[in-house]
Amino acid sequence: MRTPRALLAAAVTAVTAAALAAATVTPAPAAGADAVPPSGTYYVQSAVTGLNAADVSGTVEQHRPRGNEDRQQWTLRPDGDGHLLESADSPGVCLGRAGDQARTVSCAAAEARWRITPLGADRYALAAPGTDRRLAVAPKPAGAVHPAPLTVASGVGDLAAWYLTPADAPGGPMPPRERRTLDQVTFLTAHNAYANGVDGGFAPPFVDLFPNQNRGIQQQLADGVRGFMLDIHQTPDGAILCHNSCTLVRRPVALWVDLQRIVDFLRAHPDEFVTVFLEDYVDPGVLRAELDRVQGLSDVLYRPDRTGVRENGWPTMGELAADGHRLLIFTDHSRDADRSAGLTRDAFGVMYQREWTVENHWSMGPGIGSSDWSCYSRWYDANTTIPLTRTEPGFRPLFVMNHFRDAAVASTAATDNAKLADRARRFCQPAARKKPTYLAVDRYDLGSPTAAVDALNTYTYP
């Protein structure tokens, strides 16, 4: 289950500071970046944090993206030689300023007008006309996240870079299957795929009463699941699939057993592509030995680090099928920790997830009751700022969209899964400025999440 990741997050460091800085402040160039966007409804979204400007009783703060909730939508329109951003919830009220603070003001006030200047790469500066004072995120204090209230200040650099993200971006036509790039495709993904009670034990007593799935790995593959989230723990027998701990677990399954099932499936279905996400609590040498037990793994393993993806973008599905490279394995482990151990996992083909993906927070709340549909980065805290909007020149990370709760309760999962397409389109897609590549759910057999995957695979995000 993903819950332990919250505890692990503080211990897992990000990729190198230089790589993160480049990823945060130099997004990929976008068509039309030399002009102010047309009139319409937008999110004013920080290029540094990925959070949205929201009206909070007159104060403008950066909040976690929440779709059309939380007063985060603004209607952009020209006004003389500048522009206004009128609240979509309160006509006549605009995003403006009072001194060095961002505030909502009357749209008729001079303080409501902004000079919007393209910065390139689809980013913009919003300045008070006739000055160099810009709408900005406040600097981050040591040991804390960026403050919520937004400022209007000079000399703030990238903290004054904003996306104007359409509230409902028009999708483009989806290319034929073989010409779709990997980042254009959406895959059904099973959260805690091993915790199914069919293939073997997965948790200590009582915890095992709440399986995340109720079908084995082979049936999941047959049903169209193409992403598998697996927790691995180290025992004298190698890397074992268990939740939290393998202590007291009856008949646990070894990682190599499930990987062999996946490899055998791929060899029998040469057009299919599968991704494995490891919540990884084992030493790199133990993981390498486990992978060495999987027959035929090297024939299907996909290595984006060796095929120019960072420079040229993701390959097409046709290219992956032609090359036979159709299994991508990620680890949530830290590259820095592995360096100190003397063996990095990408040396034997396991990619560090933070270098290749973005991912939203792993939980929508407890197993029952109301849910939190906000969509924000799992990797945004006092130590790390990796926004969902992260891009690099020529490269767009894959987007893992988590859509599950702390505990898997069948009735709740059925309700949540029925709302998956709506959350993906209205909340998470604009939050990340990209389509989800992986839709991760509990109990994929309930609530028809396959319909959401099918819907997302009918268009591309601009």
XYZ file of C-alpha atoms in Angstrom:
462
model
C 0.000 0.000 0.000
C 1.135 3.591 -0.629
C 0.684 4.730 2.959
C 4.319 3.977 3.961
C 5.482 6.380 1.284
C 4.387 9.285 3.414
C 6.836 8.085 6.055
C 9.485 7.413 3.456
C 9.227 10.784 1.708
C 11.458 12.607 4.185
C 14.137 9.966 3.847
C 14.133 9.801 0.081
C 16.110 12.623 -1.500
C 15.443 14.136 -4.875
C 17.587 13.828 -7.951
C 20.511 16.205 -8.088
C 19.773 19.837 -7.262
C 20.979 20.930 -10.649
C 18.639 18.553 -12.451
C 15.690 19.657 -10.351
C 16.476 23.313 -10.906
C 16.601 22.771 -14.643
C 13.377 20.797 -14.511
C 11.603 23.516 -12.540
C 12.705 26.693 -14.246
C 13.210 25.701 -17.872
C 10.018 24.070 -19.133
C 9.783 22.761 -22.655
C 9.039 25.360 -25.348
C 5.404 25.593 -26.325
C 3.750 26.844 -29.471
C 2.238 30.303 -29.138
C 4.434 31.282 -26.181
C 5.168 34.671 -27.826
C 1.640 36.018 -27.261
C -0.811 36.512 -24.431
C -3.426 33.724 -24.497
C -6.883 34.556 -25.854
C -9.746 35.587 -23.601
C -11.095 32.673 -21.582
C -11.104 30.984 -18.190
C -7.720 30.036 -16.767
C -5.845 28.892 -13.694
C -3.023 31.239 -12.671
C -0.491 28.541 -11.843
C 2.986 28.995 -10.395
C 5.720 27.578 -12.622
C 7.798 26.878 -9.491
C 5.287 25.193 -7.165
C 2.519 24.117 -9.567
C -0.048 25.585 -7.160
C -2.897 27.884 -8.216
C -3.833 31.441 -7.253
C -7.056 31.310 -5.208
C -9.302 33.996 -3.733
C -9.555 33.608 0.050
C -11.886 36.329 1.338
C -9.959 39.013 -0.502
C -6.464 37.618 -0.009
C -4.944 35.817 -2.992
C -3.072 32.675 -1.974
C -1.525 29.720 -3.743
C -3.552 26.584 -3.105
C -3.510 22.975 -4.195
C -5.311 22.657 -7.549
C -8.967 21.763 -7.000
C -10.560 22.092 -10.422
C -13.474 24.527 -10.412
C -13.675 24.481 -6.610
C -11.932 26.821 -4.154
C -12.258 30.018 -6.275
C -9.223 29.224 -8.429
C -10.598 30.080 -11.885
C -10.039 33.483 -13.468
C -11.489 34.940 -16.668
C -8.807 36.658 -18.713
C -9.811 39.612 -20.903
C -8.040 42.644 -22.381
C -8.555 46.045 -20.757
C -6.975 48.992 -22.527
C -3.254 48.354 -22.782
C -3.404 45.650 -20.096
C -5.451 42.668 -18.999
C -7.880 41.774 -16.233
C -8.304 38.450 -14.466
C -11.874 38.399 -13.197
C -12.991 35.820 -10.649
C -15.128 33.163 -12.320
C -17.105 32.964 -9.052
C -17.576 36.694 -8.333
C -18.323 38.932 -11.339
C -16.779 42.360 -10.967
C -14.030 41.095 -8.660
C -10.533 40.745 -10.117
C -7.138 39.438 -9.134
C -5.267 42.604 -8.193
C -2.957 44.060 -5.591
C -2.759 46.286 -2.539
C 0.764 47.463 -1.855
C 3.043 44.430 -1.867
C 0.214 41.935 -1.376
C -1.929 40.148 -3.969
C -5.599 40.907 -3.283
C -8.950 40.763 -5.018
C -10.197 44.230 -5.941
C -12.927 45.787 -8.034
C -12.304 45.162 -11.703
C -12.802 48.892 -12.243
C -9.818 49.723 -10.020
C -6.432 50.567 -11.492
C -4.944 47.906 -9.199
C -6.813 45.208 -11.137
C -4.966 45.780 -14.399
C -1.885 43.696 -15.247
C 0.731 43.935 -17.974
C 1.191 40.338 -19.088
C 4.575 39.596 -20.632
C 5.511 36.269 -22.241
C 8.632 34.726 -20.714
C 8.877 31.901 -23.259
C 8.171 28.220 -22.691
C 4.478 29.035 -22.139
C 5.191 31.087 -19.016
C 4.172 34.673 -18.279
C 4.948 37.543 -15.930
C 2.080 39.584 -14.487
C 3.339 43.086 -13.641
C 1.754 46.248 -12.296
C 1.680 48.546 -15.361
C 4.558 51.015 -15.505
C 6.583 49.151 -12.856
C 8.824 46.122 -12.500
C 6.701 44.775 -9.608
C 5.321 41.345 -10.443
C 2.865 38.864 -8.998
C 5.048 36.279 -7.281
C 5.274 33.356 -4.904
C 7.037 34.394 -1.707
C 10.523 32.920 -1.157
C 10.604 29.671 0.798
C 11.882 29.977 4.379
C 14.482 27.441 5.470
C 12.832 24.174 6.458
C 9.393 25.157 5.168
C 7.307 25.301 2.022
C 6.550 28.521 0.153
C 4.042 30.683 2.077
C 0.463 30.618 0.800
C -0.114 34.399 0.380
C 1.140 35.764 -2.927
C 3.200 38.925 -3.140
C 3.791 41.734 -5.633
C 7.500 42.425 -5.676
C 10.574 43.257 -7.737
C 13.611 41.056 -8.325
C 11.925 37.740 -7.558
C 13.124 35.855 -10.644
C 11.416 32.571 -11.399
C 9.048 32.989 -8.455
C 7.230 35.467 -10.711
C 6.788 32.974 -13.578
C 3.200 31.808 -14.158
C 1.322 29.463 -16.416
C -2.080 30.561 -17.631
C -3.579 27.098 -17.797
C -6.929 26.757 -19.582
C -9.676 25.472 -17.315
C -10.831 23.222 -20.144
C -8.080 22.776 -22.725
C -9.313 21.523 -26.101
C -7.871 18.112 -26.893
C -6.237 17.209 -30.155
C -6.878 14.086 -32.229
C -5.184 10.925 -30.995
C -2.738 9.423 -33.527
C -3.129 5.795 -34.597
C -1.979 3.342 -31.963
C 1.459 2.658 -33.418
C 2.209 6.402 -33.786
C 1.199 7.408 -30.252
C 4.128 8.390 -28.068
C 4.323 6.804 -24.637
C 3.383 10.056 -22.888
C 0.210 10.356 -25.013
C -1.200 7.035 -23.823
C -3.079 6.353 -20.580
C -2.767 2.974 -18.838
C -4.993 1.338 -16.234
C -2.814 0.799 -13.148
C -3.464 -1.411 -10.126
C -2.466 0.104 -6.811
C -0.899 -2.604 -4.644
C -1.499 -5.122 -7.422
C 0.112 -7.890 -5.341
C -2.327 -7.322 -2.432
C -5.058 -9.429 -3.974
C -5.458 -12.468 -1.723
C -5.376 -14.725 -4.787
C -1.689 -15.178 -5.573
C -0.645 -15.499 -1.921
C -0.460 -13.653 1.380
C 0.351 -9.959 1.332
C -0.021 -8.546 4.871
C -0.099 -9.481 8.557
C -3.406 -10.610 10.108
C -6.289 -8.104 10.051
C -4.544 -5.885 7.499
C -5.016 -8.712 4.992
C -8.792 -8.362 5.409
C -8.648 -5.307 3.131
C -7.071 -6.355 -0.191
C -6.499 -3.575 -2.700
C -7.405 -5.892 -5.577
C -9.355 -9.150 -5.700
C -7.860 -10.729 -8.818
C -4.419 -12.231 -9.314
C -1.687 -10.721 -11.463
C -2.391 -12.966 -14.444
C -6.072 -12.039 -14.425
C -5.187 -8.377 -14.036
C -3.076 -8.623 -17.178
C -5.913 -10.351 -19.027
C -8.304 -7.590 -17.891
C -6.164 -4.825 -19.376
C -4.164 -3.648 -16.355
C -0.844 -2.337 -17.671
C 0.619 -0.633 -14.603
C 1.487 -2.565 -11.424
C 2.361 -0.974 -8.082
C 4.307 -3.463 -5.968
C 5.772 -3.135 -2.449
C 8.972 -5.116 -1.913
C 10.651 -5.949 1.392
C 13.935 -7.672 2.075
C 13.980 -11.103 3.683
C 16.555 -13.916 3.731
C 14.717 -15.258 0.681
C 15.167 -12.065 -1.358
C 12.702 -9.341 -2.390
C 9.233 -10.314 -1.184
C 5.886 -8.651 -1.933
C 4.247 -7.522 1.318
C 2.480 -4.535 2.794
C 4.494 -2.737 5.518
C 6.302 -5.906 6.591
C 6.525 -9.559 5.664
C 6.402 -10.646 9.313
C 3.496 -13.034 9.985
C 2.469 -13.037 6.329
C 1.388 -16.497 5.158
C 2.605 -17.640 1.722
C 4.078 -14.317 0.531
C 5.030 -14.017 -3.137
C 8.553 -13.222 -4.315
C 8.987 -10.279 -6.696
C 10.580 -12.463 -9.361
C 7.455 -14.634 -9.512
C 5.185 -11.734 -10.464
C 7.771 -10.281 -12.823
C 7.992 -13.651 -14.546
C 4.228 -13.625 -15.029
C 4.484 -10.183 -16.620
C 7.407 -11.131 -18.868
C 5.616 -14.280 -20.017
C 2.554 -12.189 -20.851
C 4.629 -9.705 -22.864
C 6.308 -12.487 -24.816
C 2.861 -13.829 -25.725
C 1.511 -10.346 -26.583
C 4.200 -8.510 -28.589
C 2.166 -5.290 -28.955
C 1.576 -4.692 -25.235
C 3.511 -2.435 -22.865
C 3.669 -2.795 -19.056
C 5.098 -0.604 -16.298
C 6.036 -1.749 -12.782
C 6.342 0.712 -9.881
C 8.343 -0.554 -6.917
C 7.799 0.788 -3.427
C 11.278 -0.345 -2.661
C 12.682 -1.325 0.740
C 15.522 -3.612 -0.386
C 19.235 -3.227 -1.006
C 20.208 -2.739 -4.660
C 22.185 -5.974 -4.716
C 19.182 -7.920 -3.459
C 16.988 -6.381 -6.160
C 19.511 -7.178 -8.881
C 19.681 -10.797 -7.760
C 15.882 -10.985 -7.823
C 15.712 -9.645 -11.382
C 18.393 -12.098 -12.482
C 15.954 -14.908 -11.671
C 13.415 -13.689 -14.253
C 13.851 -15.560 -17.541
C 13.653 -13.341 -20.615
C 13.617 -10.056 -18.670
C 16.520 -8.540 -20.564
C 14.725 -9.193 -23.870
C 11.763 -6.948 -22.968
C 13.252 -4.449 -20.506
C 12.941 -0.833 -21.663
C 15.841 1.522 -20.862
C 14.833 5.181 -21.463
C 18.195 6.239 -20.040
C 19.948 4.632 -23.021
C 17.660 5.701 -25.865
C 17.823 9.512 -25.888
C 14.434 10.117 -24.282
C 15.570 13.166 -22.321
C 16.800 14.824 -25.512
C 14.182 13.654 -27.998
C 11.056 12.785 -26.002
C 9.312 9.456 -25.562
C 9.214 6.903 -28.406
C 6.060 5.769 -30.153
C 4.287 2.591 -29.185
C 5.165 1.239 -32.612
C 8.866 1.844 -32.019
C 8.728 0.170 -28.609
C 6.969 -2.865 -30.074
C 9.437 -3.097 -32.975
C 12.401 -2.976 -30.586
C 10.759 -5.428 -28.187
C 11.325 -3.024 -25.275
C 7.993 -3.234 -23.489
C 8.617 -3.449 -19.732
C 9.527 -0.305 -17.804
C 10.485 -0.686 -14.135
C 10.605 2.241 -11.691
C 11.838 2.429 -8.124
C 10.909 5.061 -5.548
C 14.312 4.554 -3.912
C 16.882 7.335 -3.702
C 19.723 7.521 -6.216
C 21.895 9.284 -3.628
C 21.354 6.492 -1.104
C 22.297 3.906 -3.731
C 25.453 5.816 -4.630
C 26.525 5.652 -1.019
C 25.879 1.887 -1.147
C 28.071 1.579 -4.247
C 25.446 0.276 -6.708
C 22.764 2.307 -8.482
C 19.625 0.517 -9.620
C 19.690 1.966 -13.117
C 22.942 0.062 -13.620
C 20.745 -3.019 -14.038
C 17.772 -1.350 -15.697
C 15.570 -0.070 -12.867
C 14.792 3.629 -13.348
C 14.548 6.171 -10.532
C 10.958 7.326 -10.682
C 11.535 10.931 -9.673
C 13.781 11.396 -12.692
C 11.172 10.208 -15.203
C 7.709 10.912 -13.777
C 5.618 13.305 -11.758
C 3.052 11.948 -9.312
C 0.208 13.419 -7.309
C -0.292 12.840 -3.584
C -1.086 9.174 -2.945
C -4.305 9.454 -0.905
C -7.728 11.050 -1.249
C -8.439 10.456 2.446
C -9.548 7.614 4.751
C -11.322 4.523 3.506
C -14.781 5.979 4.161
C -16.244 9.466 4.316
C -15.576 12.547 2.220
C -12.627 12.655 -0.157
C -10.032 15.248 -1.120
C -10.007 15.656 -4.882
C -7.240 18.239 -4.976
C -4.393 17.215 -7.259
C -0.903 18.260 -6.174
C 2.596 16.842 -6.249
C 3.629 14.056 -3.883
C 7.080 15.580 -4.008
C 6.341 19.040 -2.648
C 7.453 19.628 0.927
C 10.062 21.514 2.948
C 12.878 19.514 1.341
C 11.684 19.082 -2.226
C 9.777 21.085 -4.803
C 8.897 18.998 -7.869
C 5.642 20.379 -9.289
C 3.257 18.278 -11.328
C 3.871 20.789 -14.137
C 7.568 19.894 -14.371
C 8.924 19.663 -17.890
C 12.330 19.924 -19.508
C 13.415 21.009 -22.975
C 12.372 18.191 -25.313
C 11.101 15.984 -22.484
C 7.813 15.667 -20.641
C 7.736 13.382 -17.587
C 5.100 10.676 -17.449
C 2.257 11.514 -15.052
C 1.206 8.997 -12.409
C -2.289 9.908 -11.179
C -3.153 8.240 -7.883
C -6.887 7.824 -7.235
C -7.347 5.796 -4.057
C -7.587 6.145 -0.286
C -5.718 5.138 2.855
C -7.609 1.847 3.047
C -9.344 -0.155 0.337
C -13.068 -0.399 1.132
C -15.006 -1.980 -1.732
C -18.047 0.314 -1.627
C -15.875 3.428 -1.462
C -13.604 2.226 -4.262
C -16.627 1.585 -6.487
C -17.881 5.137 -5.929
C -14.463 6.713 -6.389
C -13.692 4.741 -9.544
C -16.962 5.875 -11.102
C -15.718 9.460 -10.693
C -12.237 8.785 -12.050
C -12.752 10.278 -15.517
C -14.213 13.470 -14.078
C -11.363 13.970 -11.617
C -8.770 13.255 -14.293
C -10.261 15.773 -16.727
C -11.326 18.610 -14.407
C -8.796 18.368 -11.584
C -5.588 16.498 -12.372
C -5.111 17.199 -16.069
C -4.996 20.998 -15.668
C -3.038 20.619 -12.420
C -0.255 18.796 -14.271
C -0.799 20.478 -17.657
C -0.675 17.009 -19.159
C -2.839 13.904 -19.399
C -2.325 11.186 -16.814
C -0.169 8.388 -18.182
C -1.140 6.005 -15.388
C -4.512 5.917 -13.610
C -3.822 4.058 -10.357
C -6.847 2.695 -8.486
C -7.914 0.181 -5.870
C -10.379 -2.533 -6.929
C -10.142 -1.823 -10.650
C -13.014 -4.306 -11.150
C -15.451 -1.843 -9.530
C -16.795 1.442 -10.871
C -15.508 0.906 -14.434
C -12.156 2.746 -14.371
C -11.501 1.154 -17.761
C -14.050 3.584 -19.212
C -11.966 6.496 -17.898
C -8.833 5.051 -19.513
C -10.678 4.607 -22.804
C -11.950 8.200 -22.688
C -8.487 9.627 -22.047
C -7.124 7.588 -24.950
C -9.365 9.413 -27.438
C -7.436 12.716 -27.431
C -4.072 14.341 -26.774
C -3.422 17.216 -24.384
C -2.242 20.391 -26.158
